[in-house]
N, C-alpha and C. Protein backbone atom coordinates (compact mmCIF):
# COMPACT_ATOMS: atom_id res chain seq x y z
N MET A 1 11.29 -68.01 0.91
CA MET A 1 11.66 -68.90 1.97
C MET A 1 12.61 -68.20 2.95
N LEU A 2 13.59 -67.49 2.40
CA LEU A 2 14.55 -66.81 3.24
C LEU A 2 13.88 -65.71 4.06
N ALA A 3 12.95 -65.02 3.44
CA ALA A 3 12.25 -63.96 4.16
C ALA A 3 11.42 -64.55 5.29
N ARG A 4 10.79 -65.71 5.01
CA ARG A 4 9.98 -66.34 6.05
C ARG A 4 10.84 -66.78 7.22
N ARG A 5 12.01 -67.35 6.95
CA ARG A 5 12.91 -67.79 8.01
C ARG A 5 13.40 -66.59 8.82
N SER A 6 13.71 -65.51 8.13
CA SER A 6 14.16 -64.32 8.83
C SER A 6 13.08 -63.77 9.74
N ALA A 7 11.84 -63.77 9.23
CA ALA A 7 10.73 -63.26 10.04
C ALA A 7 10.50 -64.15 11.24
N THR A 8 10.59 -65.45 11.07
CA THR A 8 10.39 -66.39 12.18
C THR A 8 11.51 -66.23 13.21
N THR A 9 12.71 -66.10 12.71
CA THR A 9 13.85 -65.93 13.61
C THR A 9 13.71 -64.63 14.40
N LEU A 10 13.32 -63.57 13.73
CA LEU A 10 13.13 -62.29 14.42
C LEU A 10 12.01 -62.36 15.44
N ALA A 11 10.93 -63.06 15.10
CA ALA A 11 9.82 -63.19 16.04
C ALA A 11 10.25 -63.96 17.27
N ARG A 12 10.98 -65.05 17.06
CA ARG A 12 11.46 -65.82 18.20
C ARG A 12 12.42 -64.98 19.06
N ALA A 13 13.32 -64.27 18.39
CA ALA A 13 14.26 -63.44 19.13
C ALA A 13 13.52 -62.35 19.90
N GLY A 14 12.51 -61.78 19.32
CA GLY A 14 11.73 -60.75 20.00
C GLY A 14 11.05 -61.30 21.24
N ARG A 15 10.49 -62.51 21.12
CA ARG A 15 9.87 -63.13 22.30
C ARG A 15 10.90 -63.39 23.38
N TYR A 16 12.09 -63.87 22.98
CA TYR A 16 13.13 -64.16 23.95
C TYR A 16 13.57 -62.88 24.65
N TYR A 17 13.85 -61.86 23.85
CA TYR A 17 14.34 -60.63 24.45
C TYR A 17 13.27 -59.93 25.27
N SER A 18 12.03 -60.00 24.84
CA SER A 18 10.98 -59.37 25.64
C SER A 18 10.79 -60.11 26.95
N THR A 19 10.91 -61.44 26.92
CA THR A 19 10.81 -62.22 28.15
C THR A 19 12.01 -61.92 29.05
N ALA A 20 13.19 -61.88 28.45
CA ALA A 20 14.40 -61.62 29.22
C ALA A 20 14.36 -60.21 29.80
N SER A 21 13.92 -59.24 29.03
CA SER A 21 13.89 -57.87 29.55
C SER A 21 12.81 -57.74 30.62
N ALA A 22 11.71 -58.46 30.49
CA ALA A 22 10.68 -58.41 31.53
C ALA A 22 11.19 -59.03 32.82
N GLU A 23 11.92 -60.16 32.68
CA GLU A 23 12.48 -60.78 33.87
C GLU A 23 13.54 -59.87 34.51
N ALA A 24 14.37 -59.26 33.66
CA ALA A 24 15.38 -58.34 34.18
C ALA A 24 14.73 -57.14 34.84
N GLY A 25 13.64 -56.65 34.25
CA GLY A 25 12.92 -55.53 34.85
C GLY A 25 12.32 -55.89 36.20
N ASN A 26 11.74 -57.10 36.29
CA ASN A 26 11.19 -57.55 37.57
C ASN A 26 12.29 -57.72 38.62
N GLU A 27 13.43 -58.26 38.17
CA GLU A 27 14.54 -58.44 39.11
C GLU A 27 15.07 -57.08 39.58
N PHE A 28 15.16 -56.12 38.64
CA PHE A 28 15.60 -54.78 39.00
C PHE A 28 14.64 -54.14 40.00
N LEU A 29 13.35 -54.28 39.75
CA LEU A 29 12.36 -53.71 40.68
C LEU A 29 12.43 -54.37 42.05
N ALA A 30 12.66 -55.69 42.06
CA ALA A 30 12.78 -56.39 43.34
C ALA A 30 14.02 -55.91 44.10
N GLN A 31 15.14 -55.74 43.39
CA GLN A 31 16.35 -55.25 44.05
C GLN A 31 16.15 -53.83 44.56
N ARG A 32 15.46 -53.02 43.78
CA ARG A 32 15.21 -51.64 44.18
C ARG A 32 14.35 -51.60 45.45
N ALA A 33 13.32 -52.44 45.49
CA ALA A 33 12.46 -52.50 46.68
C ALA A 33 13.26 -52.99 47.89
N ALA A 34 14.16 -53.97 47.68
CA ALA A 34 14.98 -54.47 48.78
C ALA A 34 15.92 -53.38 49.30
N VAL A 35 16.47 -52.58 48.39
CA VAL A 35 17.36 -51.49 48.80
C VAL A 35 16.58 -50.46 49.60
N LYS A 36 15.37 -50.15 49.17
CA LYS A 36 14.55 -49.17 49.91
C LYS A 36 14.22 -49.68 51.31
N GLU A 37 13.88 -50.95 51.44
CA GLU A 37 13.58 -51.52 52.75
C GLU A 37 14.81 -51.50 53.65
N HIS A 38 15.95 -51.84 53.07
CA HIS A 38 17.20 -51.81 53.85
C HIS A 38 17.50 -50.38 54.30
N ALA A 39 17.28 -49.42 53.42
CA ALA A 39 17.54 -48.02 53.77
C ALA A 39 16.63 -47.56 54.90
N LYS A 40 15.36 -47.99 54.87
CA LYS A 40 14.44 -47.62 55.96
C LYS A 40 14.93 -48.17 57.29
N GLY A 41 15.33 -49.44 57.30
CA GLY A 41 15.80 -50.05 58.54
C GLY A 41 17.09 -49.42 59.04
N THR A 42 18.01 -49.15 58.13
CA THR A 42 19.28 -48.54 58.50
C THR A 42 19.07 -47.12 59.02
N THR A 43 18.18 -46.37 58.37
CA THR A 43 17.89 -45.01 58.82
C THR A 43 17.31 -45.02 60.23
N LYS A 44 16.40 -45.94 60.47
CA LYS A 44 15.80 -46.04 61.80
C LYS A 44 16.85 -46.41 62.85
N LEU A 45 17.74 -47.34 62.50
CA LEU A 45 18.80 -47.75 63.43
C LEU A 45 19.67 -46.56 63.80
N TRP A 46 20.17 -45.81 62.81
CA TRP A 46 21.09 -44.72 63.11
C TRP A 46 20.40 -43.53 63.76
N ARG A 47 19.12 -43.34 63.48
CA ARG A 47 18.37 -42.30 64.19
C ARG A 47 18.28 -42.67 65.67
N ASN A 48 18.00 -43.93 65.96
CA ASN A 48 17.92 -44.38 67.35
C ASN A 48 19.29 -44.30 68.04
N VAL A 49 20.34 -44.67 67.32
CA VAL A 49 21.69 -44.56 67.90
C VAL A 49 21.99 -43.10 68.24
N SER A 50 21.62 -42.19 67.33
CA SER A 50 21.88 -40.76 67.57
C SER A 50 21.13 -40.26 68.78
N PHE A 51 19.84 -40.56 68.84
CA PHE A 51 19.01 -40.03 69.92
C PHE A 51 19.25 -40.71 71.27
N PHE A 52 19.43 -42.01 71.27
CA PHE A 52 19.49 -42.75 72.53
C PHE A 52 20.90 -43.12 72.99
N VAL A 53 21.92 -42.85 72.17
CA VAL A 53 23.29 -43.12 72.58
C VAL A 53 24.12 -41.84 72.52
N CYS A 54 24.22 -41.22 71.35
CA CYS A 54 25.12 -40.08 71.18
C CYS A 54 24.73 -38.88 72.03
N ILE A 55 23.46 -38.51 72.03
CA ILE A 55 23.03 -37.34 72.79
C ILE A 55 23.21 -37.55 74.30
N PRO A 56 22.77 -38.68 74.87
CA PRO A 56 23.01 -38.88 76.31
C PRO A 56 24.50 -38.94 76.67
N VAL A 57 25.32 -39.56 75.83
CA VAL A 57 26.75 -39.63 76.11
C VAL A 57 27.35 -38.22 76.09
N THR A 58 26.92 -37.40 75.14
CA THR A 58 27.41 -36.02 75.07
C THR A 58 27.01 -35.24 76.31
N ILE A 59 25.77 -35.40 76.76
CA ILE A 59 25.30 -34.69 77.95
C ILE A 59 26.07 -35.16 79.19
N LEU A 60 26.22 -36.48 79.35
CA LEU A 60 26.96 -37.01 80.50
C LEU A 60 28.43 -36.58 80.47
N GLY A 61 29.05 -36.61 79.30
CA GLY A 61 30.44 -36.17 79.19
C GLY A 61 30.60 -34.70 79.52
N SER A 62 29.64 -33.88 79.09
CA SER A 62 29.68 -32.45 79.41
C SER A 62 29.53 -32.22 80.91
N ALA A 63 28.61 -32.93 81.54
CA ALA A 63 28.40 -32.78 82.98
C ALA A 63 29.66 -33.23 83.75
N TRP A 64 30.26 -34.33 83.34
CA TRP A 64 31.47 -34.82 84.00
C TRP A 64 32.61 -33.82 83.86
N THR A 65 32.78 -33.26 82.64
CA THR A 65 33.84 -32.28 82.41
C THR A 65 33.60 -31.01 83.22
N TRP A 66 32.36 -30.55 83.29
CA TRP A 66 32.04 -29.35 84.08
C TRP A 66 32.38 -29.58 85.55
N LYS A 67 32.02 -30.75 86.09
CA LYS A 67 32.31 -31.07 87.49
C LYS A 67 33.82 -31.10 87.72
N LEU A 68 34.56 -31.72 86.82
CA LEU A 68 36.01 -31.80 86.96
C LEU A 68 36.66 -30.42 86.90
N GLU A 69 36.22 -29.58 85.97
CA GLU A 69 36.78 -28.23 85.86
C GLU A 69 36.39 -27.36 87.06
N LYS A 70 35.19 -27.58 87.60
CA LYS A 70 34.77 -26.85 88.79
C LYS A 70 35.67 -27.20 89.96
N GLU A 71 35.97 -28.49 90.15
CA GLU A 71 36.88 -28.91 91.22
C GLU A 71 38.27 -28.30 91.02
N HIS A 72 38.74 -28.25 89.78
CA HIS A 72 40.05 -27.67 89.51
C HIS A 72 40.05 -26.17 89.85
N HIS A 73 39.02 -25.47 89.44
CA HIS A 73 38.92 -24.05 89.74
C HIS A 73 38.86 -23.82 91.26
N ASP A 74 38.08 -24.62 91.97
CA ASP A 74 38.01 -24.50 93.44
C ASP A 74 39.38 -24.75 94.08
N HIS A 75 40.13 -25.71 93.55
CA HIS A 75 41.46 -26.00 94.08
C HIS A 75 42.40 -24.81 93.86
N ILE A 76 42.35 -24.22 92.67
CA ILE A 76 43.18 -23.04 92.38
C ILE A 76 42.82 -21.90 93.33
N GLU A 77 41.53 -21.67 93.54
CA GLU A 77 41.09 -20.62 94.46
C GLU A 77 41.57 -20.90 95.89
N HIS A 78 41.55 -22.17 96.29
CA HIS A 78 42.02 -22.56 97.62
C HIS A 78 43.52 -22.26 97.76
N LEU A 79 44.30 -22.58 96.72
CA LEU A 79 45.73 -22.28 96.76
C LEU A 79 45.98 -20.78 96.85
N LYS A 80 45.19 -19.99 96.10
CA LYS A 80 45.33 -18.54 96.17
C LYS A 80 45.00 -18.02 97.56
N HIS A 81 43.94 -18.57 98.16
CA HIS A 81 43.53 -18.15 99.49
C HIS A 81 44.61 -18.46 100.53
N GLU A 82 45.25 -19.61 100.40
CA GLU A 82 46.30 -20.00 101.33
C GLU A 82 47.56 -19.12 101.20
N ASN A 83 47.80 -18.56 99.98
CA ASN A 83 49.04 -17.82 99.72
C ASN A 83 48.80 -16.33 99.53
N GLY A 84 47.82 -15.79 100.18
CA GLY A 84 47.60 -14.35 100.15
C GLY A 84 47.11 -13.81 98.82
N GLY A 85 46.31 -14.56 98.07
CA GLY A 85 45.73 -14.09 96.82
C GLY A 85 46.56 -14.38 95.59
N GLU A 86 47.70 -15.00 95.74
CA GLU A 86 48.56 -15.34 94.59
C GLU A 86 48.79 -16.84 94.58
N LEU A 87 49.02 -17.37 93.39
CA LEU A 87 49.40 -18.78 93.30
C LEU A 87 50.82 -18.94 93.81
N PRO A 88 51.15 -20.09 94.41
CA PRO A 88 52.52 -20.30 94.87
C PRO A 88 53.49 -20.30 93.68
N VAL A 89 54.72 -19.89 93.96
CA VAL A 89 55.74 -19.83 92.92
C VAL A 89 56.11 -21.25 92.52
N ARG A 90 56.10 -21.47 91.24
CA ARG A 90 56.46 -22.81 90.74
C ARG A 90 57.96 -22.86 90.49
N PRO A 91 58.55 -24.03 90.61
CA PRO A 91 59.97 -24.15 90.32
C PRO A 91 60.22 -23.91 88.82
N ASP A 92 61.28 -23.20 88.51
CA ASP A 92 61.60 -22.88 87.13
C ASP A 92 62.68 -23.84 86.64
N TYR A 93 62.27 -25.01 86.20
CA TYR A 93 63.21 -26.00 85.70
C TYR A 93 63.66 -25.60 84.30
N GLU A 94 64.92 -25.87 83.99
CA GLU A 94 65.48 -25.43 82.71
C GLU A 94 64.88 -26.13 81.50
N TYR A 95 64.25 -27.27 81.69
CA TYR A 95 63.72 -28.02 80.56
C TYR A 95 62.22 -27.77 80.32
N LEU A 96 61.61 -26.87 81.08
CA LEU A 96 60.19 -26.58 80.90
C LEU A 96 59.99 -25.30 80.09
N ASN A 97 58.97 -25.31 79.24
CA ASN A 97 58.54 -24.13 78.49
C ASN A 97 59.65 -23.47 77.70
N ILE A 98 60.44 -24.22 77.01
CA ILE A 98 61.51 -23.66 76.19
C ILE A 98 60.91 -23.17 74.87
N ARG A 99 61.19 -21.90 74.52
CA ARG A 99 60.76 -21.35 73.24
C ARG A 99 61.99 -20.69 72.60
N ASN A 100 62.59 -21.36 71.65
CA ASN A 100 63.73 -20.79 70.94
C ASN A 100 63.28 -19.90 69.80
N LYS A 101 62.09 -20.13 69.33
CA LYS A 101 61.56 -19.36 68.20
C LYS A 101 60.09 -19.10 68.51
N PRO A 102 59.62 -17.86 68.38
CA PRO A 102 58.23 -17.58 68.75
C PRO A 102 57.24 -18.19 67.76
N PHE A 103 56.04 -18.45 68.27
CA PHE A 103 54.95 -18.84 67.40
C PHE A 103 54.54 -17.62 66.58
N PRO A 104 53.75 -17.78 65.51
CA PRO A 104 53.30 -16.61 64.75
C PRO A 104 52.50 -15.63 65.60
N TRP A 105 51.88 -16.08 66.68
CA TRP A 105 51.07 -15.21 67.53
C TRP A 105 51.81 -14.73 68.78
N GLY A 106 53.06 -15.12 68.97
CA GLY A 106 53.83 -14.68 70.12
C GLY A 106 54.57 -15.83 70.78
N MET A 107 55.12 -15.56 71.96
CA MET A 107 55.94 -16.57 72.64
C MET A 107 55.11 -17.61 73.38
N GLN A 108 53.87 -17.31 73.71
CA GLN A 108 53.06 -18.23 74.51
C GLN A 108 52.29 -19.19 73.60
N ALA A 109 51.81 -20.28 74.20
CA ALA A 109 50.99 -21.25 73.47
C ALA A 109 49.68 -20.59 73.04
N LEU A 110 49.02 -21.21 72.11
CA LEU A 110 47.80 -20.62 71.55
C LEU A 110 46.72 -20.44 72.61
N PHE A 111 46.58 -21.37 73.53
CA PHE A 111 45.56 -21.28 74.57
C PHE A 111 46.18 -20.92 75.92
N PHE A 112 47.12 -20.03 75.93
CA PHE A 112 47.81 -19.61 77.15
C PHE A 112 46.85 -18.87 78.06
N ASN A 113 46.83 -19.25 79.34
CA ASN A 113 46.00 -18.62 80.34
C ASN A 113 46.94 -18.11 81.44
N PRO A 114 47.11 -16.81 81.57
CA PRO A 114 48.09 -16.29 82.54
C PRO A 114 47.73 -16.61 83.99
N GLU A 115 46.47 -16.96 84.27
CA GLU A 115 46.09 -17.29 85.65
C GLU A 115 46.56 -18.70 86.04
N VAL A 116 46.74 -19.56 85.06
CA VAL A 116 47.05 -20.96 85.35
C VAL A 116 48.41 -21.38 84.80
N ASN A 117 48.79 -20.90 83.63
CA ASN A 117 50.01 -21.35 82.97
C ASN A 117 51.21 -20.48 83.32
N VAL A 118 52.38 -21.08 83.31
CA VAL A 118 53.63 -20.36 83.55
C VAL A 118 54.06 -19.76 82.21
N PRO A 119 54.41 -18.48 82.20
CA PRO A 119 54.87 -17.87 80.94
C PRO A 119 56.14 -18.53 80.44
N ALA A 120 56.21 -18.70 79.13
CA ALA A 120 57.38 -19.34 78.52
C ALA A 120 58.29 -18.27 77.93
N GLY A 121 59.52 -18.60 77.79
CA GLY A 121 60.48 -17.71 77.19
C GLY A 121 61.74 -18.46 76.81
N PRO A 122 62.63 -17.78 76.12
CA PRO A 122 63.88 -18.48 75.73
C PRO A 122 64.75 -18.75 76.95
N LYS A 123 65.32 -19.91 77.00
CA LYS A 123 66.23 -20.29 78.10
C LYS A 123 67.66 -19.99 77.67
N GLU A 124 68.42 -19.49 78.58
CA GLU A 124 69.80 -19.11 78.22
C GLU A 124 70.78 -19.99 78.91
């Protein structure tokens, strides 16, 4: 009798667990398919954002910066032309370009351009 009850209980439990695992498997597959569909849509969205927003904005920003720098260069050349080939002397204010301690690469800033920037040095 005990063996029969155990066998019946095990059979019922097996049916329950097989049904539960099948339902869980179907739910897992459904979630997996939903994730794949979401990934496809998201990938398409960001590809379109990259191609139709980021690239044109980068091109327009580059063109705007080139135009602005060209105007600046033309202005510098105009000032040189007006002053006999040299830039006009800038006022040497005591609070500008103070360097009490040199950078590891020297006294000037990392992107120092001698054509445009005033050389810095220690103020006394």
